[in-house]
Short mmCIF file of C-alpha atoms in Angstrom, two decimals:
data_model
loop_
_atom_site.label_atom_id
_atom_site.label_comp_id
_atom_site.label_asym_id
_atom_site.label_seq_id
_atom_site.Cartn_x
_atom_site.Cartn_y
_atom_site.Cartn_z
CA UNK Y 1 21.63 -21.15 5.45
CA UNK Y 2 20.11 -17.44 5.80
CA UNK Y 3 18.35 -15.87 3.11
CA UNK Y 4 16.82 -12.30 2.50
CA UNK Y 5 13.88 -13.51 0.72
CA UNK Y 6 13.97 -11.99 -3.01
CA UNK Y 7 10.79 -10.56 -3.11
CA UNK Y 8 11.85 -8.61 0.60
CA UNK Y 9 13.71 -4.78 -0.76
CA UNK Y 10 11.44 -2.39 -1.04
CA UNK Y 11 10.61 -0.99 2.25
CA UNK Y 12 13.85 -0.26 4.81
CA UNK Y 13 12.36 -0.49 7.44
CA UNK Y 14 13.07 -4.58 7.45
CA UNK Y 15 13.32 -6.82 5.82
CA UNK Y 16 11.77 -11.03 5.59
CA UNK Y 17 14.73 -13.00 6.04
CA UNK Y 18 14.59 -17.56 5.48
CA UNK Y 19 16.24 -20.05 7.61
CA UNK Y 20 15.16 -23.63 6.22
CA UNK Y 21 11.59 -23.60 6.89
CA UNK Y 22 11.15 -21.12 8.80
CA UNK Y 23 9.99 -17.85 7.93
CA UNK Y 24 11.57 -14.42 10.26
CA UNK Y 25 11.15 -10.62 9.89
CA UNK Y 26 13.48 -8.58 10.74
CA UNK Y 27 12.73 -4.75 12.03
CA UNK Y 28 15.24 -1.58 11.24
CA UNK Y 29 15.93 0.37 15.20
CA UNK Y 30 13.63 3.25 14.22
CA UNK Y 31 10.53 0.37 13.03
CA UNK Y 32 10.75 -1.98 16.48
CA UNK Y 33 8.98 0.36 19.44
CA UNK Y 34 5.57 0.60 16.57
CA UNK Y 35 6.01 -2.80 15.74
CA UNK Y 36 5.87 -3.85 19.19
CA UNK Y 37 2.38 -1.54 19.44
CA UNK Y 38 1.15 -3.19 16.37
CA UNK Y 39 1.87 -6.22 17.60
CA UNK Y 40 -0.28 -5.15 20.44
CA UNK Y 41 -3.04 -3.72 19.02
CA UNK Y 42 -6.89 -4.52 19.33
CA UNK Y 43 -7.27 -5.11 15.57
CA UNK Y 44 -3.93 -7.50 15.11
CA UNK Y 45 -4.50 -9.52 17.94
CA UNK Y 46 -8.56 -10.19 16.97
CA UNK Y 47 -6.83 -11.11 13.78
CA UNK Y 48 -4.07 -12.89 13.87
CA UNK Y 49 -4.41 -16.37 12.90
CA UNK Y 50 -8.04 -15.66 10.47
CA UNK Y 51 -6.49 -12.85 8.50
CA UNK Y 52 -3.65 -12.03 9.31
CA UNK Y 53 -0.42 -14.71 9.91
CA UNK Y 54 0.82 -15.62 13.22
CA UNK Y 55 3.13 -13.52 14.11
CA UNK Y 56 5.09 -13.40 17.81
CA UNK Y 57 8.23 -12.02 18.54
CA UNK Y 58 11.71 -14.50 18.17
CA UNK Y 59 13.44 -15.98 20.71
CA UNK Y 60 17.02 -13.77 21.42
CA UNK Y 61 18.09 -17.11 20.75
CA UNK Y 62 16.50 -17.04 16.40
CA UNK Y 63 17.24 -13.78 17.11
CA UNK Y 64 20.70 -14.07 17.32
CA UNK Y 65 20.73 -16.87 14.98
CA UNK Y 66 18.97 -15.07 12.03
CA UNK Y 67 21.33 -11.50 12.98
CA UNK Y 68 24.53 -13.10 12.36
CA UNK Y 69 24.24 -14.15 9.02
CA UNK Y 70 23.36 -10.35 7.72
CA UNK Y 71 24.41 -7.45 7.13
CA UNK Y 72 22.36 -4.23 9.08
CA UNK Y 73 21.22 -3.77 12.83
CA UNK Y 74 18.18 -5.40 13.72
CA UNK Y 75 16.89 -5.46 17.14
CA UNK Y 76 13.26 -6.18 16.46
CA UNK Y 77 13.20 -9.89 14.87
CA UNK Y 78 9.59 -11.42 13.93
CA UNK Y 79 8.64 -14.78 13.44
CA UNK Y 80 5.49 -15.69 10.99
CA UNK Y 81 3.89 -18.91 10.72
CA UNK Y 82 5.07 -20.26 7.35
CA UNK Y 83 3.05 -20.05 4.40
CA UNK Y 84 2.35 -23.25 2.46
CA UNK Y 85 2.35 -22.24 -1.09
CA UNK Y 86 3.31 -18.56 -1.86
CA UNK Y 87 1.61 -17.26 -4.40
CA UNK Y 88 1.21 -14.05 -6.83
CA UNK Y 89 -1.82 -11.86 -7.65
CA UNK Y 90 -1.73 -12.82 -11.24
CA UNK Y 91 -2.47 -16.75 -10.43
CA UNK Y 92 -5.53 -15.53 -8.74
CA UNK Y 93 -9.07 -16.14 -9.89
CA UNK Y 94 -11.20 -13.23 -9.98
CA UNK Y 95 -13.04 -14.25 -6.88
CA UNK Y 96 -9.78 -14.04 -4.97
CA UNK Y 97 -8.01 -11.12 -6.48
CA UNK Y 98 -11.30 -9.46 -5.41
CA UNK Y 99 -11.57 -11.19 -1.55
CA UNK Y 100 -8.01 -9.71 -1.20
CA UNK Y 101 -8.46 -6.56 -2.64
CA UNK Y 102 -11.54 -6.72 0.56
CA UNK Y 103 -9.07 -7.47 2.81
CA UNK Y 104 -6.54 -4.92 2.05
CA UNK Y 105 -9.58 -2.54 2.72
CA UNK Y 106 -10.72 -3.34 5.62
CA UNK Y 107 -8.17 -3.66 7.56
CA UNK Y 108 -7.02 -0.67 7.20
CA UNK Y 109 -10.10 0.56 8.28
CA UNK Y 110 -10.00 -1.67 11.18
CA UNK Y 111 -6.34 -0.83 11.93
CA UNK Y 112 -7.14 3.11 11.81
CA UNK Y 113 -9.93 3.04 14.32
CA UNK Y 114 -7.51 1.86 16.79
CA UNK Y 115 -4.71 4.38 15.46
CA UNK Y 116 -2.55 2.07 12.85
CA UNK Y 117 -2.91 2.79 9.04
CA UNK Y 118 -1.39 0.90 5.87
CA UNK Y 119 2.12 2.50 4.48
CA UNK Y 120 1.01 0.87 1.03
CA UNK Y 121 -1.62 -1.85 -1.07
CA UNK Y 122 0.74 -4.06 -2.42
CA UNK Y 123 -1.68 -7.05 -3.37
CA UNK Y 124 1.89 -9.14 -2.86
CA UNK Y 125 1.21 -8.73 0.61
CA UNK Y 126 -1.89 -11.05 0.69
CA UNK Y 127 -1.39 -14.32 0.40
CA UNK Y 128 -4.05 -17.14 0.67
CA UNK Y 129 -4.19 -20.50 3.32
CA UNK Y 130 -7.11 -22.27 1.01
CA UNK Y 131 -9.57 -19.31 -0.81
CA UNK Y 132 -8.65 -17.97 2.62
CA UNK Y 133 -7.33 -14.35 2.82
CA UNK Y 134 -4.32 -13.39 4.83
CA UNK Y 135 -2.13 -10.77 5.46
CA UNK Y 136 1.45 -11.62 5.64
CA UNK Y 137 2.98 -7.84 5.80
CA UNK Y 138 2.98 -6.91 9.22
CA UNK Y 139 5.97 -3.73 8.14
CA UNK Y 140 3.15 -2.15 6.44
CA UNK Y 141 1.29 -1.18 9.41
CA UNK Y 142 2.19 2.81 11.00
CA UNK Y 143 0.99 4.25 13.58
CA UNK Y 144 -1.80 6.55 11.78
CA UNK Y 145 -0.13 10.57 11.78
CA UNK Y 146 -3.33 13.16 11.19
CA UNK Y 147 -4.42 14.45 8.25
CA UNK Y 148 -2.50 11.51 6.50
CA UNK Y 149 -2.75 10.52 2.99
CA UNK Y 150 -4.10 6.53 1.59
CA UNK Y 151 -0.56 6.20 0.97
CA UNK Y 152 -0.86 2.90 -1.58
CA UNK Y 153 -4.00 4.51 -3.56
CA UNK Y 154 -2.11 4.76 -6.71
CA UNK Y 155 -0.47 1.35 -5.86
CA UNK Y 156 -4.38 -0.24 -4.69
CA UNK Y 157 -6.19 1.15 -7.68
CA UNK Y 158 -3.01 -0.65 -10.00
CA UNK Y 159 -2.85 -3.61 -7.97
CA UNK Y 160 -6.04 -4.64 -6.86
CA UNK Y 161 -9.07 -2.24 -8.24
CA UNK Y 162 -7.82 -2.13 -12.35
CA UNK Y 163 -7.29 -5.96 -12.68
CA UNK Y 164 -10.63 -6.48 -11.58
CA UNK Y 165 -13.00 -3.85 -13.28
CA UNK Y 166 -10.92 -5.74 -16.57
CA UNK Y 167 -12.94 -8.49 -15.95
CA UNK Y 168 -16.05 -7.23 -13.89
CA UNK Y 169 -15.82 -4.51 -16.94
CA UNK Y 170 -14.69 -6.13 -20.13
CA UNK Y 171 -15.14 -9.83 -19.18
CA UNK Y 172 -11.14 -10.04 -19.85
CA UNK Y 173 -9.16 -12.23 -17.06
CA UNK Y 174 -6.52 -9.89 -16.03
CA UNK Y 175 -3.81 -12.51 -15.53
CA UNK Y 176 -1.82 -12.56 -18.53
CA UNK Y 177 -2.14 -8.37 -18.78
CA UNK Y 178 -1.29 -8.91 -14.75
CA UNK Y 179 1.78 -11.36 -15.16
CA UNK Y 180 3.47 -9.19 -18.14
CA UNK Y 181 3.94 -5.59 -15.84
CA UNK Y 182 3.86 -7.38 -12.18
CA UNK Y 183 2.14 -4.21 -10.67
CA UNK Y 184 -1.16 -4.54 -12.04
CA UNK Y 185 -2.36 -2.40 -14.71
CA UNK Y 186 -1.25 0.90 -15.61
CA UNK Y 187 -4.13 3.10 -14.74
CA UNK Y 188 -3.98 5.22 -18.55
CA UNK Y 189 -3.92 2.43 -20.48
CA UNK Y 190 -6.98 0.62 -18.63
CA UNK Y 191 -9.04 4.04 -18.87
CA UNK Y 192 -8.29 3.45 -22.50
CA UNK Y 193 -9.87 -0.25 -22.95
CA UNK Y 194 -13.01 0.12 -20.20
CA UNK Y 195 -16.47 0.66 -22.17
CA UNK Y 196 -18.33 3.59 -22.86
CA UNK Y 197 -20.75 2.94 -19.55
CA UNK Y 198 -17.85 1.87 -17.27
CA UNK Y 199 -17.59 6.19 -17.80
CA UNK Y 200 -21.70 6.25 -15.68
CA UNK Y 201 -19.82 4.41 -12.66
CA UNK Y 202 -19.45 7.23 -10.27
CA UNK Y 203 -16.68 5.15 -8.52
CA UNK Y 204 -14.95 4.26 -12.31
CA UNK Y 205 -14.92 7.56 -13.13
CA UNK Y 206 -13.17 9.10 -9.97
CA UNK Y 207 -10.77 6.36 -9.58
CA UNK Y 208 -9.32 4.64 -12.67
CA UNK Y 209 -10.54 7.91 -16.05
CA UNK Y 210 -10.36 10.80 -13.40
CA UNK Y 211 -6.99 9.68 -12.18
CA UNK Y 212 -5.47 8.55 -15.15
CA UNK Y 213 -6.39 12.13 -16.78
CA UNK Y 214 -4.34 13.36 -13.51
CA UNK Y 215 -2.14 11.55 -14.14
CA UNK Y 216 -1.41 12.44 -18.19
CA UNK Y 217 -1.77 15.91 -17.12
CA UNK Y 218 0.79 16.06 -14.70
CA UNK Y 219 3.05 13.97 -17.21
CA UNK Y 220 2.63 16.49 -19.62
CA UNK Y 221 3.99 19.47 -16.78
CA UNK Y 222 7.05 18.01 -15.04
CA UNK Y 223 7.59 21.14 -13.70
CA UNK Y 224 4.32 22.05 -12.16
CA UNK Y 225 4.73 18.15 -10.32
CA UNK Y 226 4.75 18.16 -6.42
CA UNK Y 227 2.76 20.25 -4.43
CA UNK Y 228 2.93 20.99 -1.51
CA UNK Y 229 0.95 18.18 0.33
CA UNK Y 230 -1.83 19.21 2.69
CA UNK Y 231 -3.55 17.10 5.12
CA UNK Y 232 -7.04 14.92 4.37
CA UNK Y 233 -8.89 14.87 7.34
CA UNK Y 234 -9.44 11.36 9.08
CA UNK Y 235 -12.93 11.30 7.63
CA UNK Y 236 -12.73 11.59 4.17
CA UNK Y 237 -9.90 9.47 4.37
CA UNK Y 238 -12.37 6.28 5.37
CA UNK Y 239 -14.69 7.93 3.35
CA UNK Y 240 -12.40 6.93 0.26
CA UNK Y 241 -11.67 3.19 1.89
CA UNK Y 242 -15.55 2.25 2.22
CA UNK Y 243 -16.41 3.73 -1.14
CA UNK Y 244 -13.73 1.91 -2.23
CA UNK Y 245 -14.83 -1.61 -0.88
CA UNK Y 246 -18.61 -1.11 -1.30
CA UNK Y 247 -17.02 -0.90 -4.98
CA UNK Y 248 -15.46 -3.11 -4.96
CA UNK Y 249 -17.60 -5.41 -3.32
CA UNK Y 250 -19.83 -5.16 -6.02
CA UNK Y 251 -17.46 -6.33 -8.61
CA UNK Y 252 -18.32 -9.57 -10.70
CA UNK Y 253 -16.67 -11.46 -13.11
CA UNK Y 254 -17.88 -11.08 -17.20
CA UNK Y 255 -18.01 -14.42 -19.03
CA UNK Y 256 -17.52 -16.98 -16.82
CA UNK Y 257 -20.81 -18.24 -16.74
CA UNK Y 258 -20.47 -20.76 -19.13
CA UNK Y 259 -16.73 -21.40 -20.01
CA UNK Y 260 -15.97 -24.63 -22.38
CA UNK Y 261 -14.07 -26.79 -19.10
CA UNK Y 262 -16.67 -25.53 -16.62
CA UNK Y 263 -19.60 -27.17 -18.30
CA UNK Y 264 -17.18 -30.03 -19.55
CA UNK Y 265 -17.20 -31.70 -15.84
CA UNK Y 266 -21.23 -31.95 -16.31
CA UNK Y 267 -20.80 -32.78 -20.46
CA UNK Y 268 -18.57 -34.75 -20.92
CA UNK Y 269 -18.57 -38.67 -21.78
CA UNK Y 270 -17.38 -40.51 -19.69
CA UNK Y 271 -19.59 -43.38 -18.34
CA UNK Y 272 -20.59 -43.54 -14.53
CA UNK Y 273 -18.82 -46.95 -14.18
CA UNK Y 274 -15.20 -45.39 -15.92
CA UNK Y 275 -15.73 -41.23 -13.91
CA UNK Y 276 -15.43 -44.01 -10.29
CA UNK Y 277 -12.64 -46.76 -11.67
CA UNK Y 278 -11.05 -43.24 -12.25
CA UNK Y 279 -12.07 -41.83 -8.23
CA UNK Y 280 -10.90 -45.11 -7.04
CA UNK Y 281 -7.61 -44.88 -8.67
CA UNK Y 282 -6.64 -41.53 -6.90
CA UNK Y 283 -8.10 -42.20 -3.52
CA UNK Y 284 -5.87 -45.51 -3.27
CA UNK Y 285 -3.18 -43.27 -4.49
CA UNK Y 286 -3.65 -40.66 -2.15
CA UNK Y 287 -4.60 -43.12 0.82
CA UNK Y 288 -1.27 -45.16 0.19
CA UNK Y 289 0.87 -41.61 -0.42
CA UNK Y 290 -0.95 -39.63 2.23
CA UNK Y 291 0.83 -36.54 1.09
CA UNK Y 292 1.03 -33.18 2.96
CA UNK Y 293 0.80 -31.16 -0.42
CA UNK Y 294 -0.57 -31.69 -3.18
CA UNK Y 295 -0.95 -30.80 -7.09
CA UNK Y 296 -4.11 -30.96 -8.93
CA UNK Y 297 -2.11 -31.03 -12.78
CA UNK Y 298 -5.33 -29.04 -14.82
CA UNK Y 299 -7.91 -29.58 -11.75
CA UNK Y 300 -11.37 -28.09 -13.49
CA UNK Y 301 -13.55 -27.40 -10.41
CA UNK Y 302 -11.13 -29.04 -8.17
CA UNK Y 303 -13.08 -32.46 -8.03
CA UNK Y 304 -10.18 -34.62 -7.23
CA UNK Y 305 -8.79 -32.03 -5.47
CA UNK Y 306 -11.67 -32.89 -3.05
CA UNK Y 307 -11.57 -36.81 -3.04
CA UNK Y 308 -7.58 -36.23 -2.01
CA UNK Y 309 -8.78 -34.46 0.69
CA UNK Y 310 -10.86 -36.37 1.96
CA UNK Y 311 -8.62 -39.64 1.78
CA UNK Y 312 -6.28 -37.88 3.94
CA UNK Y 313 -3.95 -35.34 1.10
CA UNK Y 314 -3.34 -32.19 3.99
CA UNK Y 315 -3.62 -29.68 1.43
CA UNK Y 316 -4.29 -29.08 -2.35
CA UNK Y 317 -2.97 -26.76 -5.17
CA UNK Y 318 -5.42 -26.96 -8.07
CA UNK Y 319 -3.90 -25.39 -11.49
CA UNK Y 320 -6.11 -24.92 -14.45
CA UNK Y 321 -6.65 -22.05 -17.95
CA UNK Y 322 -9.90 -21.91 -17.27
CA UNK Y 323 -11.00 -19.06 -15.60
CA UNK Y 324 -14.03 -20.50 -15.66
CA UNK Y 325 -13.68 -23.85 -13.63
CA UNK Y 326 -11.29 -21.88 -11.56
CA UNK Y 327 -14.40 -19.73 -10.16
CA UNK Y 328 -16.33 -23.22 -10.10
CA UNK Y 329 -13.04 -24.65 -7.79
CA UNK Y 330 -12.83 -21.84 -5.55
CA UNK Y 331 -16.85 -21.90 -5.33
CA UNK Y 332 -16.66 -26.07 -4.51
CA UNK Y 333 -13.75 -24.80 -1.54
CA UNK Y 334 -15.59 -22.12 -0.61
CA UNK Y 335 -18.89 -24.37 -0.21
CA UNK Y 336 -17.05 -27.47 1.92
CA UNK Y 337 -13.88 -26.59 3.68
CA UNK Y 338 -11.46 -27.35 1.87
CA UNK Y 339 -7.82 -26.58 2.13
CA UNK Y 340 -7.84 -26.49 -2.32
CA UNK Y 341 -6.18 -22.74 -3.98
CA UNK Y 342 -7.18 -23.02 -7.05
CA UNK Y 343 -4.53 -21.45 -9.38
CA UNK Y 344 -4.20 -20.09 -12.80
CA UNK Y 345 -1.37 -21.35 -14.83
CA UNK Y 346 -1.05 -22.35 -18.32
CA UNK Y 347 1.32 -25.49 -18.72
CA UNK Y 348 3.28 -24.74 -21.10
CA UNK Y 349 4.00 -21.12 -19.60
CA UNK Y 350 4.06 -21.32 -16.17
CA UNK Y 351 4.80 -18.97 -13.84
CA UNK Y 352 8.52 -17.96 -14.42
CA UNK Y 353 10.62 -16.11 -12.46
CA UNK Y 354 10.55 -12.42 -12.53
CA UNK Y 355 10.86 -9.34 -10.88
CA UNK Y 356 13.84 -7.12 -10.35
CA UNK Y 357 17.04 -9.38 -11.06
CA UNK Y 358 15.14 -12.22 -12.52
CA UNK Y 359 14.38 -13.44 -8.58
CA UNK Y 360 12.10 -11.35 -7.73
CA UNK Y 361 8.88 -12.96 -7.86
CA UNK Y 362 9.48 -16.66 -8.03
CA UNK Y 363 8.50 -19.11 -10.90
CA UNK Y 364 5.19 -22.14 -10.38
CA UNK Y 365 7.82 -24.84 -9.90
CA UNK Y 366 10.47 -23.51 -8.11
CA UNK Y 367 8.05 -22.13 -5.45
CA UNK Y 368 5.91 -25.03 -5.27
CA UNK Y 369 7.03 -27.91 -4.22
CA UNK Y 370 4.74 -30.11 -3.41
CA UNK Y 371 5.27 -34.16 -1.98
CA UNK Y 372 2.59 -35.74 -5.08
CA UNK Y 373 1.23 -34.44 -8.68
CA UNK Y 374 -2.31 -35.88 -9.33
CA UNK Y 375 -2.22 -35.11 -14.03
CA UNK Y 376 -5.81 -36.89 -15.16
CA UNK Y 377 -6.28 -36.89 -18.13
CA UNK Y 378 -3.09 -33.41 -19.43
CA UNK Y 379 -0.55 -34.98 -21.18
CA UNK Y 380 -2.89 -35.21 -24.83
CA UNK Y 381 -3.18 -31.77 -24.52
CA UNK Y 382 0.51 -30.94 -23.59
CA UNK Y 383 1.53 -33.29 -26.03
CA UNK Y 384 -1.01 -33.91 -28.83
CA UNK Y 385 -2.78 -29.81 -27.95
CA UNK Y 386 0.43 -28.01 -27.97
CA UNK Y 387 3.38 -29.88 -29.79
CA UNK Y 388 4.77 -30.14 -26.29
CA UNK Y 389 7.50 -33.39 -27.01
CA UNK Y 390 6.33 -36.53 -25.89
CA UNK Y 391 9.42 -37.38 -23.55
CA UNK Y 392 9.94 -33.89 -22.48
CA UNK Y 393 6.13 -33.72 -21.68
CA UNK Y 394 6.19 -36.53 -19.11
CA UNK Y 395 9.43 -35.58 -17.51
CA UNK Y 396 7.74 -32.12 -16.67
CA UNK Y 397 4.92 -33.28 -14.83
CA UNK Y 398 7.42 -35.77 -12.84
CA UNK Y 399 9.54 -33.45 -12.48
CA UNK Y 400 7.05 -31.54 -10.39
CA UNK Y 401 7.19 -34.05 -7.23
CA UNK Y 402 8.38 -37.50 -6.44
CA UNK Y 403 5.57 -39.33 -6.13
CA UNK Y 404 2.50 -39.04 -8.66
CA UNK Y 405 -0.96 -40.48 -10.61
CA UNK Y 406 -0.76 -39.66 -13.56
CA UNK Y 407 -3.35 -41.10 -16.36
CA UNK Y 408 -2.51 -41.63 -20.31
CA UNK Y 409 -5.75 -41.26 -23.04
CA UNK Y 410 -4.71 -43.51 -25.86
CA UNK Y 411 -5.40 -42.11 -29.28
CA UNK Y 412 -8.50 -43.91 -29.21
CA UNK Y 413 -10.17 -41.98 -27.31
CA UNK Y 414 -12.74 -39.58 -29.20
CA UNK Y 415 -11.48 -36.77 -26.96
CA UNK Y 416 -7.95 -37.12 -29.03
CA UNK Y 417 -9.64 -38.44 -31.98
CA UNK Y 418 -11.74 -34.84 -31.76
CA UNK Y 419 -8.13 -33.12 -31.68
CA UNK Y 420 -6.98 -34.81 -34.33
CA UNK Y 421 -9.91 -34.30 -36.28
CA UNK Y 422 -8.33 -31.17 -37.91
CA UNK Y 423 -4.84 -31.88 -38.10
CA UNK Y 424 -1.90 -34.62 -39.10
CA UNK Y 425 -1.29 -37.60 -37.12
CA UNK Y 426 2.14 -36.61 -36.27
CA UNK Y 427 2.55 -37.57 -33.06
CA UNK Y 428 4.20 -41.63 -33.96
CA UNK Y 429 5.45 -42.45 -30.52
CA UNK Y 430 2.60 -41.07 -28.62
CA UNK Y 431 1.59 -44.98 -27.59
CA UNK Y 432 1.16 -46.55 -23.87
CA UNK Y 433 3.67 -48.44 -24.57
CA UNK Y 434 6.16 -45.73 -25.69
CA UNK Y 435 4.27 -43.48 -22.65
CA UNK Y 436 4.94 -46.91 -19.90
CA UNK Y 437 8.74 -47.00 -21.36
CA UNK Y 438 9.16 -43.49 -21.17
CA UNK Y 439 8.53 -43.52 -17.27
CA UNK Y 440 9.51 -45.96 -16.78
CA UNK Y 441 13.09 -44.61 -17.56
CA UNK Y 442 12.27 -41.25 -14.99
CA UNK Y 443 10.57 -43.01 -12.36
CA UNK Y 444 9.62 -46.61 -10.60
CA UNK Y 445 6.13 -47.49 -11.66
CA UNK Y 446 4.19 -48.33 -8.41
CA UNK Y 447 0.67 -49.09 -10.18
CA UNK Y 448 -1.26 -49.20 -13.55
CA UNK Y 449 -4.91 -49.62 -13.73
CA UNK Y 450 -7.69 -49.18 -16.26
CA UNK Y 451 -9.76 -46.18 -16.09
CA UNK Y 452 -11.79 -46.24 -18.83
CA UNK Y 453 -13.85 -48.50 -22.10
CA UNK Y 454 -11.85 -46.15 -24.06
CA UNK Y 455 -8.65 -47.63 -22.53
CA UNK Y 456 -7.80 -44.96 -20.87
CA UNK Y 457 -4.64 -45.75 -18.20
CA UNK Y 458 -3.74 -44.53 -14.51
CA UNK Y 459 0.36 -45.41 -14.04
CA UNK Y 460 1.13 -43.73 -10.64
CA UNK Y 461 5.14 -43.66 -9.96
CA UNK Y 462 7.73 -42.89 -7.85
CA UNK Y 463 11.05 -41.42 -8.48
CA UNK R 1 -15.88 22.32 -20.93
CA UNK R 2 -15.47 19.01 -19.50
CA UNK R 3 -11.44 20.36 -19.86
CA UNK R 4 -12.54 23.40 -17.82
CA UNK R 5 -14.46 21.15 -15.07
CA UNK R 6 -11.24 18.97 -14.88
CA UNK R 7 -9.06 22.23 -14.17
CA UNK R 8 -11.42 22.94 -12.13
CA UNK R 9 -11.27 19.47 -10.30
CA UNK R 10 -7.50 19.83 -10.33
CA UNK R 11 -7.90 23.75 -8.73
CA UNK R 12 -9.81 22.60 -6.23
CA UNK R 13 -7.67 19.66 -5.19
CA UNK R 14 -4.50 21.39 -5.17
CA UNK R 15 -6.18 24.35 -3.32
CA UNK R 16 -6.65 21.54 -0.58
CA UNK R 17 -3.07 21.21 -0.29
CA UNK R 18 -2.66 23.81 2.44
CA UNK R 19 0.16 22.75 5.02
CA UNK R 20 3.21 20.75 4.15
CA UNK R 21 3.36 16.57 5.94
CA UNK R 22 5.44 14.11 5.40
CA UNK R 23 4.28 11.16 3.25
CA UNK R 24 5.39 7.48 4.40
CA UNK R 25 9.01 7.94 2.29
CA UNK R 26 9.78 4.56 0.97
CA UNK R 27 6.59 4.57 -1.45
CA UNK R 28 5.90 7.54 -3.64
CA UNK R 29 2.11 8.08 -2.95
CA UNK R 30 1.72 9.74 -6.38
CA UNK R 31 1.31 13.67 -7.10
CA UNK R 32 -2.00 13.09 -9.03
CA UNK R 33 -3.01 10.26 -6.73
CA UNK R 34 -2.66 12.92 -3.24
CA UNK R 35 -4.53 15.59 -5.16
CA UNK R 36 -7.22 13.43 -6.28
CA UNK R 37 -7.64 12.33 -2.88
CA UNK R 38 -7.82 16.11 -1.86
CA UNK R 39 -10.74 15.98 -4.13
CA UNK R 40 -12.69 12.89 -3.14
CA UNK R 41 -11.79 12.90 0.32
CA UNK R 42 -13.92 16.21 0.26
CA UNK R 43 -16.81 14.31 -1.57
CA UNK R 44 -16.80 11.37 1.12
CA UNK R 45 -16.47 12.87 4.09
CA UNK R 46 -19.32 15.42 2.39
CA UNK R 47 -21.14 11.67 1.92
CA UNK R 48 -20.53 10.94 5.64
CA UNK R 49 -21.60 13.40 7.44
CA UNK R 50 -24.76 13.63 4.27
CA UNK R 51 -25.51 9.66 5.55
CA UNK R 52 -25.26 10.22 9.75
CA UNK R 53 -28.04 13.59 8.88
CA UNK R 54 -30.30 10.86 6.52
CA UNK R 55 -29.88 8.28 9.78
CA UNK R 56 -31.17 10.96 12.05
CA UNK R 57 -34.26 11.66 9.73
CA UNK R 58 -34.87 8.33 9.08
CA UNK R 59 -34.51 7.42 13.47
CA UNK R 60 -36.80 11.06 14.05
CA UNK R 61 -39.71 9.68 11.90
CA UNK R 62 -39.53 6.24 12.66
CA UNK R 63 -39.71 7.41 16.24
CA UNK R 64 -42.38 9.69 15.77
CA UNK R 65 -44.59 7.99 13.22
CA UNK R 66 -43.22 4.46 12.73
CA UNK R 67 -43.12 1.34 15.00
CA UNK R 68 -39.92 1.96 16.49
CA UNK R 69 -36.26 -0.74 15.16
CA UNK R 70 -37.82 -1.04 11.43
CA UNK R 71 -34.56 0.93 9.98
CA UNK R 72 -32.65 -1.56 8.27
CA UNK R 73 -30.06 0.79 7.00
CA UNK R 74 -26.83 1.22 8.29
CA UNK R 75 -23.96 3.78 8.83
CA UNK R 76 -21.95 1.02 6.67
CA UNK R 77 -24.44 0.62 3.60
CA UNK R 78 -25.29 4.48 2.97
CA UNK R 79 -22.00 6.12 3.70
CA UNK R 80 -20.77 7.30 0.20
CA UNK R 81 -22.91 5.48 -2.24
#
C-alpha cells in the first residue's frame, strides 16, 4: 500500500511516501540532479546518521514499486531511515525546541560553506531520536545562488524564535499556543506580549519588534507590498544566521526551576520499600515483555523510563503535562544517554489530527504506536481529577498498547484523599474490585501485585 | 521620532534592494522579512568586519606585547554580537 504522507504537500519538488514501515521521498525531475549533489556534499555526509536522517538512493526495484502507485513523474526516489516516533514542535519541551532551532541554524551555516542553502525553516523538518535532533527534509537543501536572502527567515522567527521567547521572556509555556495555530506564533501578537525589558535586547528588537512593525506597516499599505528584491551579500546572510544562533543559544526557560511534579519526585510520601516494590514490578514487566517502544504515561522526570530501558525496553516516549518534569527528563536522557523522548501531552486533550484537511499533523494516539504502556499513578488523576468516566479512562490507557502496566491508587491513599478534600465524593465506582473487573473486560490480567503499604496495586495486562 | 526612525529604516532597506532576484518559489518569504534582512544584513556584515578587525588588533597587541597564543576570542564568538 503506497500513500503520500498527509503532511508532505507544500513543496512541489517532492513528497514523502510511506510503504508499510518504509519511508521514501519522491523527487521531481527539475530537482533530481541537485538532490544527488546534496547527498554527496561534505556537510551532508558528515552529519548523516547523527543529525541528518540517514538517506540513500532507492534501488531501481523500489523506485518502480514506489512510483507506480502515485501520479506524477519522479525520476529519483530516496529512502530514509524510519523515524521511530514522529513528534511535533508543540509537543517538545523548551530545551528540545531550542535544540532543534540550533541544529537548523548550524546545518544552514555548514551547508552554505559547501554551496548549499536552505529553502525553508520549518520546525517540522526536525525530528528526534531520543533527545537528539535530526534534520529530515532533504529537499529543503538547494544550491546557494549569489545574493539569496534567507527564504525561511520569517518562518524561523515564527516557528522557533517566537515560542522560545514566550517561555524565555514571559515564563509562559508555548505548547498549547503553538498547537493552536500549528505554525508557531505570529510575531505581531508576540510583540504585544513580550515584557518591556525584552525591547532592550538588540536581537529581540530586530527579529520581533521591528519585524512586527514592518509587517503591520506593509499590511496597511497593500499597493506598496511588492518590492524589488536585491541581493544580500553572503557575509550578511551568514551574519544574520550567526547572530540568530548566538541569540537562540542564550535563551533559557523561565519559571521551570521548581514545578509541582518536578519537586514531587523528591518530596513525595513514598516509603523507600514502596518505591522499590514499584520498581521491581516495572522491571519484571519490561524484562518479560521486552517492548521495542514503550510509552511512559505521566513520566515525570523519566525515572521509570530509565529503569525500563535498563531492563530491556528499546526506547521510551515519556509524556507529561508538567514542563519542569519534562525538562528534568530531558536532562536525565542527556546525562545517561537514554533513548527517551519526553513530550508534552495533556491526557485529557492529547494532540489531535489537525492542519489541512484535519490530517496534516496526526494525533498522538494514531501516530505513536507503542508495544507497551506504563501508567503509574495516572488513573486517579483522570477519573477523580478530571471526571473522566471510570471505564473510559481505563479503556483509553489499554487502547494505547497491546500490553501494559497500570497502577491503581485506592481512595484511602493520601494522594486521592487530598484530591477529594474540597469536593464531594461522586465516585462510588472507584474501587479496586471494579478496576479489576473493568480491566479484565478489556484485556487479560497477567499479574497483580501490591505496590505500597497504603494499598496501591500494580496490574499488568495483555489484550 | 520613533516613527521617523522606522521610516528611515524601511527606506534604507528598500534602497538596498536594487536588482531583481528570484526567491525559491514555494515559500513566500514575506515582504517585511525581506526588507528587514536588507537592514539587519548590513549590520550583521558590518559586525563581522568589525570582529575581524578587532581580532587583527588583538593579535597585533598580543604578538607585540603579550605572551603569544593567549587570545581566546574566536571569530565565531565575536561575530555580530
